[in-house]
Amino acid sequence: MKMKKRALVSVSDKTGVVDFCKGLVKNGFEIISTGGTAKALKEAGLNVIGISEITGFPECLDGRVKTLHPNVHAGLLAMRSNSEHMAQLEKLKINTIDIVCVNLYPFKATLAKGADFAECIENIDIGGPTMIRAAAKNYQDVAVIVDPNDYQKVLTELAEGGVTLETKKYLQYKVFAHTAVYDSLISNYLASQLGITFPDDVTFAYEKAQDMRYGENPQQQAVFYREQFPRKGSLSTAKQLWGKELSYNNINDANGALELLKEFGSTPAVVACKHANPCGVGTGDSVYQAYMRAYESDPVSVFGGILAINGTVDEDTATEINKIFIEIVMAPAYTEKALEILEQKKNIRLLQIDEITARRESTAFDMKKVYGGLLVQQYDESLIKGEDLSVFKTRAQVETSTLANGKQKTVYGCGVVTNRAPTEEEIAAMLFNWKVVKHTKSNAIVIGKQGRTTGIGMGQTNRIWAAQQAIAHAGKEAKGSVMASDAFFPFPDCVEECVKAGITAIIQPGGSIQDKASVEACNSAGIAMVFVGDRHFKH
């Protein structure tokens, strides 16, 4: 039995498939095909062998069973260099299949359109993955194509004498990468349907969005991958309007600014960020006012920083931004005049992010790669324990007990823990600062007034240094400001710094065995302090 050159073609994405098959025919191949692909090829004037002619069995079960047959898989898996394999094909009258061109049922597109469970399950491909995995296993004899971008390369090499072993190995790799992503999408979808948050085994599907010149440092190679389903209001959905490509550090830092911006909802807000930490934050009645407050918070650090803005950038705001060097501006919209002004700076990058204030989806997780493993956690979505804002006007419950050593232990609940309760203005400033400190690297202290930060201390190895840093940055603006601490005060020393600086109120989680000492220090100075329960470490 003389083996004929045959290609099996069955694709959901029919981009370029007609021209590819014409090229195969030109190179002496017979085309085997199924269903809709066979119809499209016949309509283009190509001779096609129906899959049933190969299997001797009709397509059945609404197309669920087409290619799952020994006449197909023996033709794919027989090793041409193995005489016993070839003798068995001869005896069984099975022809080899030398090229497989298959892409899978559109499970991703089915999910994206919000299909119900039944439709999603029906769009899980069975025959396709089986065929391409079989062909890829026998890579030395079969060229298997899952990406239309590879059609021309295969045709070029066929015209030059045959698909090279190097290309076949590359195509083999693409098959298993393709099925790994496909199966990841399916398994994660099924986990979500079952409410499984942290499965025993997990895979994640990402696609390359951008090659980068380098990583954090020039000696590090880097790339940006985005999720298969880009999240609303994320950098993966950003449209770049102006400027050179974003760098690794740009994306990392911009994400920090974007996460904080979401805390302010529709209130006009501007976050200035440096090294993924806020350096100035402002809110106001307009984007312009919010920008000026953010800039005035730290006009030194904002230079060369990143701006995240939750409203339309207008002419006045753009004029102010252009007075200094800014790396990136992110906003949902820009006026035509604002773009004209900002584009005068060749080194600025302008990003448009629709739905920039969209909150994170419940299926999103915070992940940190460590050498040899992966840390996965839910995002820190809370602000105040129980989200109960009455905490600012409610007296905290206090319990005192005697320890075994005879010492007294005082435990405070959430609420006002000092003799003096905060004023309405101080409460507004507390809430504002609490949102900022939540997105500042620990140990973190933020001081500020209603609508703007005045000083930020971040990333210190002890809390007193973070407090001193924030106060030093604020300078004379510290007086009359409010302080927020992302975790409890282990000692009253931070309160003592507040007294010296003229800070009038403090918001913190509470929970230290030294809480009483800090409360008493506040009472002595007339400072109001509120415990809110939730800690906001960020590392």
Coordinates of C-alpha atoms in Angstrom, one line a residue, residues 89 191 307 320 374 441 497 517:
L89 CA -0.8 0.2 9.0
A191 CA -13.7 25.6 40.1
L307 CA -0.3 60.2 38.0
E320 CA 0.0 72.3 35.5
L374 CA 3.5 31.0 44.8
K441 CA 4.3 49.7 51.8
E497 CA 6.1 62.4 67.9
A517 CA 0.1 53.5 77.0

